[in-house]
Coordinates of N, CA and C in Angstrom, one line a residue:
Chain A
X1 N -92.6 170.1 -31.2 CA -91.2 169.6 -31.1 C -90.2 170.8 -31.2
X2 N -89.8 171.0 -30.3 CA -88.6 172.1 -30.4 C -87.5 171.8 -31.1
X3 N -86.6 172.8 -31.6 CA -85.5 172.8 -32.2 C -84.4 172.2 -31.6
X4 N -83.6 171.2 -31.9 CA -82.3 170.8 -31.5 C -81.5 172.4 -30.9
X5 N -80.5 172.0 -29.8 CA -79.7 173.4 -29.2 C -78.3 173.0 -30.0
X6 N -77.8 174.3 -31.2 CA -76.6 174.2 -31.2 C -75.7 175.4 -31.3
X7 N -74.8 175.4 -30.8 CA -73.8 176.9 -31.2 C -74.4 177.6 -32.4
X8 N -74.5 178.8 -32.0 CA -75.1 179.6 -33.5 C -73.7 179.9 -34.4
X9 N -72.4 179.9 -33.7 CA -71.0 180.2 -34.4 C -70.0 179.5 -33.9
X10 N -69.4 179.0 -34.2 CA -68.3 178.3 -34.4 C -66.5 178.6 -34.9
X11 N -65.1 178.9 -34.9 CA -64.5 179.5 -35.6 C -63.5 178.8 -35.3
X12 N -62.6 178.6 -36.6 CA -60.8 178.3 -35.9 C -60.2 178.8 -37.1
X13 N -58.7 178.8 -36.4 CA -58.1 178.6 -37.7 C -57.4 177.4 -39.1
X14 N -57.3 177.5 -39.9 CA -56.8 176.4 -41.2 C -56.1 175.5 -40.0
X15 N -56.2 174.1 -40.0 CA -55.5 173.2 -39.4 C -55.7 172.7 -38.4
X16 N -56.8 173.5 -37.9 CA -56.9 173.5 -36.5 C -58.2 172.2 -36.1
X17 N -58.8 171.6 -35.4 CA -60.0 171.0 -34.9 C -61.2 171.9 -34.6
X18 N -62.6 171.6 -35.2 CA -63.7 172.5 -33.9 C -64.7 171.1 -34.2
X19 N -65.1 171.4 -32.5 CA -66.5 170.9 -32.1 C -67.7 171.5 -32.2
X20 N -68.7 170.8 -32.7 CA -70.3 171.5 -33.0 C -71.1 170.6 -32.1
X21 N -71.9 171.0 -31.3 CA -72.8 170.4 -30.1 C -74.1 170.6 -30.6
X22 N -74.7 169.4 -30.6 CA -76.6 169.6 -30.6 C -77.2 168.5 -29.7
X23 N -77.8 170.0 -28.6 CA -77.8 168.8 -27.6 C -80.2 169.1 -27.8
X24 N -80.0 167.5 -27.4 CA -81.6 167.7 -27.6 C -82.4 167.3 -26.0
X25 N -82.8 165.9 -26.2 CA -83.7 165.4 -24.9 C -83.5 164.3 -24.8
X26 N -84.3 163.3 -24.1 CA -84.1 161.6 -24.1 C -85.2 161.2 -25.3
X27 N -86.0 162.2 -25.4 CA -87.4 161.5 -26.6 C -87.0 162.2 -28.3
X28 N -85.3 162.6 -28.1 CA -84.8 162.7 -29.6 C -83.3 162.0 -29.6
X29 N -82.5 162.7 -29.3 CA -80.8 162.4 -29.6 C -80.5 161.4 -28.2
X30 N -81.1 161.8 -27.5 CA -81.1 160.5 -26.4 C -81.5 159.3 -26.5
X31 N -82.5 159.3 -27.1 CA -83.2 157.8 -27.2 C -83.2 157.0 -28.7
X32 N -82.1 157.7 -29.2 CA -81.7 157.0 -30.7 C -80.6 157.2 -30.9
X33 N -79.8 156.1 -31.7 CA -78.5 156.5 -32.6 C -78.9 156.7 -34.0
X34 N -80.1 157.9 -33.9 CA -80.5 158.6 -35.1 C -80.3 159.6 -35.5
X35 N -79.0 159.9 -35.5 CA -78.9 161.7 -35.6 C -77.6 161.6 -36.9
X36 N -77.8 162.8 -37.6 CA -77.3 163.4 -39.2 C -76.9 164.3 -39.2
X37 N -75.7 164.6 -39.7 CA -75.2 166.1 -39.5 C -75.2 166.0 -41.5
X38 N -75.8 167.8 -41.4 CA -75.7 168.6 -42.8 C -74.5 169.6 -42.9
X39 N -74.0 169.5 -44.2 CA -73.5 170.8 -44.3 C -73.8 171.4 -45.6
X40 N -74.4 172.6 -45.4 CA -75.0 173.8 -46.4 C -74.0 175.0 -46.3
X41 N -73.8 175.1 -48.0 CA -73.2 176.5 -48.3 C -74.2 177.3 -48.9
X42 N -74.0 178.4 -49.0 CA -75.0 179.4 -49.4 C -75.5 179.1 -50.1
X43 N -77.1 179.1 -50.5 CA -77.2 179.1 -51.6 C -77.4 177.5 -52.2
X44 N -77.4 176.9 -51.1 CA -77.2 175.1 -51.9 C -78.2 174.4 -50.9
X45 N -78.7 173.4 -51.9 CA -79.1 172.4 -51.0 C -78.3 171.7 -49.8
X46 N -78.5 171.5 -48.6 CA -77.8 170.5 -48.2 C -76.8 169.4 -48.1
X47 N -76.0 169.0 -47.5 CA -75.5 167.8 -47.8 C -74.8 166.9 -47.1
X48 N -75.1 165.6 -46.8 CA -75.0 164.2 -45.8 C -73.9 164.7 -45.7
X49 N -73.3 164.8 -44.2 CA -72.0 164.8 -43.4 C -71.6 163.1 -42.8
X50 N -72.7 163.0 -41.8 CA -72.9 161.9 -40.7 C -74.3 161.5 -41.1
X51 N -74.5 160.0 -40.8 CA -75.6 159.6 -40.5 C -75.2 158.3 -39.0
X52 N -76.7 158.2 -38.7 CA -76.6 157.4 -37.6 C -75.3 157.5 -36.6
X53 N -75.2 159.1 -36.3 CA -74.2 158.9 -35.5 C -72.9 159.5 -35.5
X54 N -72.4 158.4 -36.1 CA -71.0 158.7 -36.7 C -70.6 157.5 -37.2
X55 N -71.5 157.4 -38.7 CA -71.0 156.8 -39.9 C -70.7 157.7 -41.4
X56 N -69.8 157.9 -42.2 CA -69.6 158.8 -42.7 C -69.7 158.0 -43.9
X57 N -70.8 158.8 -45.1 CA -71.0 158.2 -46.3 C -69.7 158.4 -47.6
X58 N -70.2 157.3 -48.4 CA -68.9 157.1 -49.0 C -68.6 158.8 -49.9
X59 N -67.5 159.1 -50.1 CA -67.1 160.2 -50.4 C -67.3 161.4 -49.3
X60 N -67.3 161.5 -48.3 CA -67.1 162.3 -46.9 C -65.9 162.5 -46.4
X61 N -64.9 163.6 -46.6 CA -63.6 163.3 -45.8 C -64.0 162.7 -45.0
X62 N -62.6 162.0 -44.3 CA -62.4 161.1 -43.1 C -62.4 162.8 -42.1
X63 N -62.1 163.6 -42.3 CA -61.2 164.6 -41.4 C -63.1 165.5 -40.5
X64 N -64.1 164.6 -41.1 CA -65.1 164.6 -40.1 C -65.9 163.7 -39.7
X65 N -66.2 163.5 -38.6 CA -66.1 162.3 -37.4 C -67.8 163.2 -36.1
X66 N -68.5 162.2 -36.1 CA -69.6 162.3 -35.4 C -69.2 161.4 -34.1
X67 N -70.1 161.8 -32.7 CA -70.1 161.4 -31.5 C -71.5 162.1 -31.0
X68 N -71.8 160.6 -30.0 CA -72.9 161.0 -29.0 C -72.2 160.6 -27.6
X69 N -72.8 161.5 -26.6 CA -72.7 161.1 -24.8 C -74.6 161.7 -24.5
X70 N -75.4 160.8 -24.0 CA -76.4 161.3 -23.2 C -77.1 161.7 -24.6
X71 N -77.5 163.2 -24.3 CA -78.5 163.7 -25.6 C -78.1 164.9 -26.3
X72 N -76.6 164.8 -26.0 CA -75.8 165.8 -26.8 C -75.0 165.2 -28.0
X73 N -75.1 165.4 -29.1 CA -74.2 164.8 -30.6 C -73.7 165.9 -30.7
X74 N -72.2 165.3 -30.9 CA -70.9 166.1 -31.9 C -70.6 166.0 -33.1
X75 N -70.2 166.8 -33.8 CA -69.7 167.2 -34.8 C -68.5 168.0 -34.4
X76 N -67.2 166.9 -35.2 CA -66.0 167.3 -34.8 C -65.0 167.3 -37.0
X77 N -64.9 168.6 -37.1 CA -63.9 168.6 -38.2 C -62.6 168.8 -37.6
X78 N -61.4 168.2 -38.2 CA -60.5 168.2 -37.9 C -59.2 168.7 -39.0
X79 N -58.1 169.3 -39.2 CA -57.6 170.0 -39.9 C -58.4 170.8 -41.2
X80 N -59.2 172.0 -40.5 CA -60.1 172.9 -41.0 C -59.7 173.3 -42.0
X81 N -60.3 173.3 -43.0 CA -60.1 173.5 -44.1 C -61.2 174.8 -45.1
X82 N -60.6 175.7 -46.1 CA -61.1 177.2 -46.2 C -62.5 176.5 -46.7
X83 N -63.0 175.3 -47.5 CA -64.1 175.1 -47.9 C -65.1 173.9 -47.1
X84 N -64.4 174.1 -45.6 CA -65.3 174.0 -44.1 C -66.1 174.9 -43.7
X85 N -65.9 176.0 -44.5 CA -66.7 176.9 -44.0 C -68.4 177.0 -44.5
X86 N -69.1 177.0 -43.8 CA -70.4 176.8 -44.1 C -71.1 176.1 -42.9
X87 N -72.6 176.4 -43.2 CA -73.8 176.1 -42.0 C -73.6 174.8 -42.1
X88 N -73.9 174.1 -40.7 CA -74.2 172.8 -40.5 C -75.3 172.6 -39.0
X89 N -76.2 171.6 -39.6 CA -77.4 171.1 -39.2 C -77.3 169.7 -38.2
X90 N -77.6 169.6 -37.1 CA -77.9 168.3 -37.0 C -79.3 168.1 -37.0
X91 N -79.7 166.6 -37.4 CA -81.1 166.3 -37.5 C -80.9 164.7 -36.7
X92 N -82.5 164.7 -35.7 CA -82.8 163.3 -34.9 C -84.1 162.8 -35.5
X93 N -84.3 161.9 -35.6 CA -85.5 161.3 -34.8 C -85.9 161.3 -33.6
X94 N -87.1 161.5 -33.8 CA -88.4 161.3 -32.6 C -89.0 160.6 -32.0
X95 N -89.5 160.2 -30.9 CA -90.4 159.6 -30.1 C -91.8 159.6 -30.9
X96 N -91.6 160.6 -31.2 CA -93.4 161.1 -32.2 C -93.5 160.4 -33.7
X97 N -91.9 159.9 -33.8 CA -92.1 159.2 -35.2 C -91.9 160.4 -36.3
X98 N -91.5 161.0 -35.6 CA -90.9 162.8 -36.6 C -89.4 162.8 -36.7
X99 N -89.2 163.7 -37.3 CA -88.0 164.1 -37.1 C -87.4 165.9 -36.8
X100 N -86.4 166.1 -36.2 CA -85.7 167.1 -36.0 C -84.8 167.9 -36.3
X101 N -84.4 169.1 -36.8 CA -83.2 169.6 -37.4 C -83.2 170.4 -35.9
X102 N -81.6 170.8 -36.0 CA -80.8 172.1 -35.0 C -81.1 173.0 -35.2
X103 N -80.9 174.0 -34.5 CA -80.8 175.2 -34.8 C -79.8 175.9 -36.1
X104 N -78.9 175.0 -36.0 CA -77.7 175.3 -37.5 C -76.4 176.1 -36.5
X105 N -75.3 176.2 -37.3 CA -74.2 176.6 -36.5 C -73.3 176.8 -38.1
X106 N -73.0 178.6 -38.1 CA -72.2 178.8 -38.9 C -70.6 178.6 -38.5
X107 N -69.9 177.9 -39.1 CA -68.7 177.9 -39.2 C -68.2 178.6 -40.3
X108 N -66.6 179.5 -39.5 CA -65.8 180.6 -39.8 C -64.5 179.6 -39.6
X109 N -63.5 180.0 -41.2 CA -62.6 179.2 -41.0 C -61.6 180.8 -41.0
X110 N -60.6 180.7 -40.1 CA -60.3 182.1 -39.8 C -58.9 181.9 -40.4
Chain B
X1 N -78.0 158.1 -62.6 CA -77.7 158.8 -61.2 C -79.1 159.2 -60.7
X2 N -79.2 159.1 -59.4 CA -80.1 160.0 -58.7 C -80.5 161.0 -58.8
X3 N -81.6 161.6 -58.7 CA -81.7 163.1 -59.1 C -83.0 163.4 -58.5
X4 N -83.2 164.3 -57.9 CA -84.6 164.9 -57.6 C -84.7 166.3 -58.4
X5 N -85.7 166.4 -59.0 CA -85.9 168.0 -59.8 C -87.2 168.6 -59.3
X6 N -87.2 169.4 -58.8 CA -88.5 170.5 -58.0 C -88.8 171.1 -58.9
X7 N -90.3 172.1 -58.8 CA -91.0 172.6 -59.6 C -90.3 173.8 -59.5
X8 N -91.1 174.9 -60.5 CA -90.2 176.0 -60.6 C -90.7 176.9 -59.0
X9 N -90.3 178.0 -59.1 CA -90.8 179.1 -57.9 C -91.7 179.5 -57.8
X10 N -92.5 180.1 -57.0 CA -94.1 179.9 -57.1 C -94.3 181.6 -56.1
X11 N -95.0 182.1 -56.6 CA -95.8 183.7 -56.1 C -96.8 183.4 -55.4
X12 N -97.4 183.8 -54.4 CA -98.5 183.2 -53.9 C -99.3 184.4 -53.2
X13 N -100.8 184.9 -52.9 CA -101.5 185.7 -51.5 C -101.5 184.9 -51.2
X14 N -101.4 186.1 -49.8 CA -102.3 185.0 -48.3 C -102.8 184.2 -48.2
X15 N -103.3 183.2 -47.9 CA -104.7 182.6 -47.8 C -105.0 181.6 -49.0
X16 N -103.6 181.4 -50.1 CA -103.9 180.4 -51.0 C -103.0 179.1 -50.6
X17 N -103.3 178.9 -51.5 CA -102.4 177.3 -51.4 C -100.9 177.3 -52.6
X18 N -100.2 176.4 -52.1 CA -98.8 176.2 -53.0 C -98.8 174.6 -53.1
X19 N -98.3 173.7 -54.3 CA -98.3 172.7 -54.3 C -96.7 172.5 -55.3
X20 N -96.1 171.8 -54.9 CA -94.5 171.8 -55.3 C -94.2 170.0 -55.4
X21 N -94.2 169.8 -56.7 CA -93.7 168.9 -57.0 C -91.8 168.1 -56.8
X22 N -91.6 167.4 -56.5 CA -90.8 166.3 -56.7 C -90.0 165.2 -57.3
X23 N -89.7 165.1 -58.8 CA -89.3 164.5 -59.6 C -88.3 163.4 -59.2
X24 N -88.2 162.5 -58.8 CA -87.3 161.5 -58.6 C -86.8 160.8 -59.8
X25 N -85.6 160.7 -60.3 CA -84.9 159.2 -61.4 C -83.3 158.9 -61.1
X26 N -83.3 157.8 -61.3 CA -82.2 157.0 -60.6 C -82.3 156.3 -59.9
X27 N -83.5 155.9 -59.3 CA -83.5 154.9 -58.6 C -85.6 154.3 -58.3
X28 N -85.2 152.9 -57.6 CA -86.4 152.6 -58.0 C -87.6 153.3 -56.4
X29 N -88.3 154.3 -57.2 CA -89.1 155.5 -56.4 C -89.7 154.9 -54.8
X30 N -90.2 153.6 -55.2 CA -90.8 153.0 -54.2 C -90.5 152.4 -53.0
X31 N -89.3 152.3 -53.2 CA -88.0 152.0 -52.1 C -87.5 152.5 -51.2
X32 N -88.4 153.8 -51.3 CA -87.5 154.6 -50.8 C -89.0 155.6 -50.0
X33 N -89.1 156.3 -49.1 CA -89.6 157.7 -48.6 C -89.0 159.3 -49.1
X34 N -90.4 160.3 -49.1 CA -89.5 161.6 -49.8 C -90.0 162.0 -48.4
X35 N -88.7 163.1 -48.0 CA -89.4 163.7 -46.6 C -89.4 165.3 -47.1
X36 N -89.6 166.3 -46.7 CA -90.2 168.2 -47.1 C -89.8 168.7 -45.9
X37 N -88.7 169.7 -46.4 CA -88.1 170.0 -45.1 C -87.9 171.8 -45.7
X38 N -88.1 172.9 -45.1 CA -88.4 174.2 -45.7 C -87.2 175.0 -44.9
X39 N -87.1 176.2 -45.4 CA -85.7 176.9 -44.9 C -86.2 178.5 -45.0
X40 N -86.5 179.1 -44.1 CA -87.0 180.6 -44.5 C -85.8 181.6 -44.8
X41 N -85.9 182.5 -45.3 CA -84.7 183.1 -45.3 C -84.0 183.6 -44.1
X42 N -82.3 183.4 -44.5 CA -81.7 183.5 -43.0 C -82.2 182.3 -42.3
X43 N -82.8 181.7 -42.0 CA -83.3 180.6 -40.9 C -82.4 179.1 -41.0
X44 N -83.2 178.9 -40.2 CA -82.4 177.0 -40.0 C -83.3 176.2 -40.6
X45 N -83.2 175.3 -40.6 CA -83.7 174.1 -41.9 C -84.9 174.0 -40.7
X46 N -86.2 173.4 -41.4 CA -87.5 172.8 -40.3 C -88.1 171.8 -41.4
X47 N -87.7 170.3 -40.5 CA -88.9 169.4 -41.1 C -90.5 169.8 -41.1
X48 N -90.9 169.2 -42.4 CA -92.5 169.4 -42.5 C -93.1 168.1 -42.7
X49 N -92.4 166.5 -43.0 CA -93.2 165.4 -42.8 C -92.3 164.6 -44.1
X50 N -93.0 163.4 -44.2 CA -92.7 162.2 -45.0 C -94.1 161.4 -45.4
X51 N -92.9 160.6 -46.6 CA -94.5 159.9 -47.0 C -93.7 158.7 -47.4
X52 N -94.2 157.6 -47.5 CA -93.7 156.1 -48.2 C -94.0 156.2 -49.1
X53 N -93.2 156.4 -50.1 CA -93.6 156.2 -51.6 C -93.8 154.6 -52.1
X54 N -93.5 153.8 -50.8 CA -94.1 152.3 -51.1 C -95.6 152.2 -51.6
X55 N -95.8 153.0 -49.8 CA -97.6 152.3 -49.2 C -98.1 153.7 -49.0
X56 N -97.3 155.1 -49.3 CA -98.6 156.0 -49.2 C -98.4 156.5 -48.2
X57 N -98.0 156.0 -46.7 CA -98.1 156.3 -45.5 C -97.5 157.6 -45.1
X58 N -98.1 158.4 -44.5 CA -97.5 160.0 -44.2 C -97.8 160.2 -42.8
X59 N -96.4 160.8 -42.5 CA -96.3 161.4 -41.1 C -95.7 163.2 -41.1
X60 N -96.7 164.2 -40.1 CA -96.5 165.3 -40.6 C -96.1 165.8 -38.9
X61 N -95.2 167.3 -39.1 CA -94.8 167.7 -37.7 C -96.2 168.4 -37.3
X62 N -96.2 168.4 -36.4 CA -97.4 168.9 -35.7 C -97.5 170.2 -36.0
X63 N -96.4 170.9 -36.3 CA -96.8 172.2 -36.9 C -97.3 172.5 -37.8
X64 N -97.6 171.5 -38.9 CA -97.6 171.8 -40.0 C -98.9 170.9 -40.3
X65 N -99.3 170.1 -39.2 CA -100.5 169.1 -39.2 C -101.4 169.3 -40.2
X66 N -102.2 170.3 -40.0 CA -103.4 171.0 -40.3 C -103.0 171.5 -41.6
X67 N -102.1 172.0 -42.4 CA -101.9 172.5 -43.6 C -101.6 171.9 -44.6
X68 N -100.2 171.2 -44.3 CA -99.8 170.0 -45.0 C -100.3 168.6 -45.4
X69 N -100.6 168.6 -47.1 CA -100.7 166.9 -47.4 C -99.4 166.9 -48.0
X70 N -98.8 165.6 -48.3 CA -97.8 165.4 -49.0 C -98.5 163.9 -49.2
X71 N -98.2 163.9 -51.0 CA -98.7 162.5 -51.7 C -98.1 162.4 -52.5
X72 N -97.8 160.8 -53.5 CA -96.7 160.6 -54.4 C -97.9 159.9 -55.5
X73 N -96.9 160.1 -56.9 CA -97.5 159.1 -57.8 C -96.9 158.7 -58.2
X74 N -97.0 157.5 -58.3 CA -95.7 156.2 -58.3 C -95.5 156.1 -59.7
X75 N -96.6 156.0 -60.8 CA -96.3 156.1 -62.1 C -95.8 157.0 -62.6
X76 N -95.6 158.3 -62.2 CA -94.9 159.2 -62.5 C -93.2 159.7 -62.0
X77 N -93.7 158.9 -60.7 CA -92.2 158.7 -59.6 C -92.1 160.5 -59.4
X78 N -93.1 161.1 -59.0 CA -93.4 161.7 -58.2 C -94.0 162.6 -56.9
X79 N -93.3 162.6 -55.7 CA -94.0 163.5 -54.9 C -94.5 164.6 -54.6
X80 N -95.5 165.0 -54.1 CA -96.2 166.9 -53.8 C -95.9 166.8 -52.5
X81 N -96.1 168.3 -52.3 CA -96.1 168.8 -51.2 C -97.2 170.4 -51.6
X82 N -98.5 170.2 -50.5 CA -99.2 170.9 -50.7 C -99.1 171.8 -49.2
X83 N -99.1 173.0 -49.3 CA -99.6 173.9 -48.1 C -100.3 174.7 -48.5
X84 N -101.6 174.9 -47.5 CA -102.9 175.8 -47.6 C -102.5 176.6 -46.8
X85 N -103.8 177.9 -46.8 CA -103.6 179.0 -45.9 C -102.2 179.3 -45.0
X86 N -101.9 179.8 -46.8 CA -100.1 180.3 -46.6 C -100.1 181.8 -45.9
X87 N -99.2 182.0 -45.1 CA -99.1 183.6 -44.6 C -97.8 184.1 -45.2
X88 N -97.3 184.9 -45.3 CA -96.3 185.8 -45.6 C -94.9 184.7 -44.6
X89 N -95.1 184.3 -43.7 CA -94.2 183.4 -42.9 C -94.0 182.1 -43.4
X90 N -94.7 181.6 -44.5 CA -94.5 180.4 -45.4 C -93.4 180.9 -46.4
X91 N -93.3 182.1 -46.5 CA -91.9 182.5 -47.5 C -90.9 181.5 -47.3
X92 N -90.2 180.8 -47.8 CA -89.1 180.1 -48.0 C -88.4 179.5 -48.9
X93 N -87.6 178.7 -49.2 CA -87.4 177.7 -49.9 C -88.0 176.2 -49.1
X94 N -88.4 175.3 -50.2 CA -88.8 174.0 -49.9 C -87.9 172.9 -50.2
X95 N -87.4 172.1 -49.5 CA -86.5 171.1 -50.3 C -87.5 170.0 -49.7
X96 N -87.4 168.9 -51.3 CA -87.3 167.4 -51.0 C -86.1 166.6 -50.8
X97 N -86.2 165.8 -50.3 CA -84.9 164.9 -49.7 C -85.5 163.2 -49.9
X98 N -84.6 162.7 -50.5 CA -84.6 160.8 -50.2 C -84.3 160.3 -48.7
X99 N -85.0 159.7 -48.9 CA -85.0 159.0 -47.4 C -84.9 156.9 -47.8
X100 N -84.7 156.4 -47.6 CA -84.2 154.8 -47.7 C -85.5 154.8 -46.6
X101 N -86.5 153.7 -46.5 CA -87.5 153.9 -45.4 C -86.4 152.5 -44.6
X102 N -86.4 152.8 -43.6 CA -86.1 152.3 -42.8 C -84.7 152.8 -41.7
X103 N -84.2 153.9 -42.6 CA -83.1 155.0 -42.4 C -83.4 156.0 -41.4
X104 N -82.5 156.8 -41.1 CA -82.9 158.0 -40.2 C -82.1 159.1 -41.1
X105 N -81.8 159.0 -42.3 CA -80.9 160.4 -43.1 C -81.4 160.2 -44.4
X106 N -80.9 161.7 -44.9 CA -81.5 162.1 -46.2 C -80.5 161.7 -47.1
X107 N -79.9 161.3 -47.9 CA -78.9 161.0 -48.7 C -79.1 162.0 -50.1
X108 N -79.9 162.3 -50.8 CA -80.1 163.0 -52.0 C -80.9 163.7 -51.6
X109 N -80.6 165.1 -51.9 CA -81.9 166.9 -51.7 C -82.3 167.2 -53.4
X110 N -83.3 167.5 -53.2 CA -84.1 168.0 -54.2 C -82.9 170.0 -55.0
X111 N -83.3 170.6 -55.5 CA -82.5 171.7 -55.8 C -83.3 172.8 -55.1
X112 N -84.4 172.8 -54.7 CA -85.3 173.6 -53.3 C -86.1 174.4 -54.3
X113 N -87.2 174.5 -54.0 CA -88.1 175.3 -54.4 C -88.7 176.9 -53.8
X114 N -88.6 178.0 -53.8 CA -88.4 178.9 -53.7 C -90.1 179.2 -53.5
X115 N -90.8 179.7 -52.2 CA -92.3 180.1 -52.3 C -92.2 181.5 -51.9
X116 N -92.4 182.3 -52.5 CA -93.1 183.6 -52.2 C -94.7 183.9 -51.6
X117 N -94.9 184.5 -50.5 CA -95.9 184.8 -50.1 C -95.8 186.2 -50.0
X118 N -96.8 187.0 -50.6 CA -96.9 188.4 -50.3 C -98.1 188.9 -51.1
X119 N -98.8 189.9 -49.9 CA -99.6 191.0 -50.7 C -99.3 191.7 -51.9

């Protein structure tokens, strides 16, 4: 199972909006509304952004918001903030009954 | 509260084995699946499999088919994660993660476990 495709970098400035793309196949992010976005700071375990999509667990700013079209999922933060900065992961489900992480995409809050 | 607590860091040669425990409390163990997901340094996160901490049931990535067991003991409300014939490319951190079985996301990570492989 290959790696989810997502921007290796990402940047904006304070206030601004960025989109994060992980685009997979039809036998992962296509053929489920199973996909999870992480966000890791250095040094830290992980931590639930999105699940199934774009449902955001309780205590998640509102100011990030998930989307699917086809077998590409977004990850959209919106008025960027200095402690947005850090790696983020999407992860799917499989056809194989597995699961999937991205490649990861560092965000730079400039 | 929830809590996963991992074993400590582990030194390892070539060719041995690592087994990294998983402490779950805060919630009832069997309810739930632990999935093992590793992070090399510098790298991106890579799943290594799951297990039902209900019924036992384990699903592993094909990459990792052949190396990896992962098993739980329910009276202890703990999961392993064993990998054999480690190479210097098993260097990582190891995280466990909660899974709700019937879920597609991790909601609670372990604090990661750190494996050293080297001559």
């Amino acid at each position: 199972q290959s790696a989810l495709t997502q921007p290796a970098s990402v940047s904006g400035s304070r206030g601004q909006s960025i989109t994060i793309s992980c685009t997979g196949t039809s036998s992962d992010v296509g053929g489920y509304n199973y996909v999870s976005w992480y966000q890791q700071h250095p040094g830290k375990a992980p931590k639930l952004m999105i699940y199934e999509v774009s449902n955001r667990p309780s205590g998640v700013s509102n100011r990030f918001s998930g989307s699917k079209s086809g077998n590409t999922a977004s990850l959209t933060i919106s008025g960027l903030q200095a402690e947005d900065e850090a790696d983020y992961y999407c992860n799917s489900y499989t056809s194989s009954s597995t699961y999937v992480f991205g490649t990861g995409t560092q965000v730079t809050v400039l | 509260q929830v809590q996963l607590v991992q074993s400590g860091a582990e030194e390892k040669k070539p060719g041995a084995s690592v087994k990294v425990s998983c402490k779950a409390s805060g919630y009832t163990f069997t309810s739930y699946a632990m999935h093992w997901v590793r992070q090399a340094p510098g790298q991106r996160l890579e799943w290594m499999g799951w297990i039902n901490a209900g019924n036992g049931n384990t699903k592993y990535s094909e990459k990792f088919q052949d190396r990896v067991t992962i098993i739980r003991d329910t009276s202890a409300s703990t999961a392993y994660m064993e990998l054999s014939s480690l190479t210097t490319e098993d260097t990582a951190v190891y995280y466990c993660a909660r899974n709700w079985v019937g879920s597609s996301w991790y909601d609670y990570w372990g604090q990661g476990t750190l494996v050293t492989v080297s001559s």
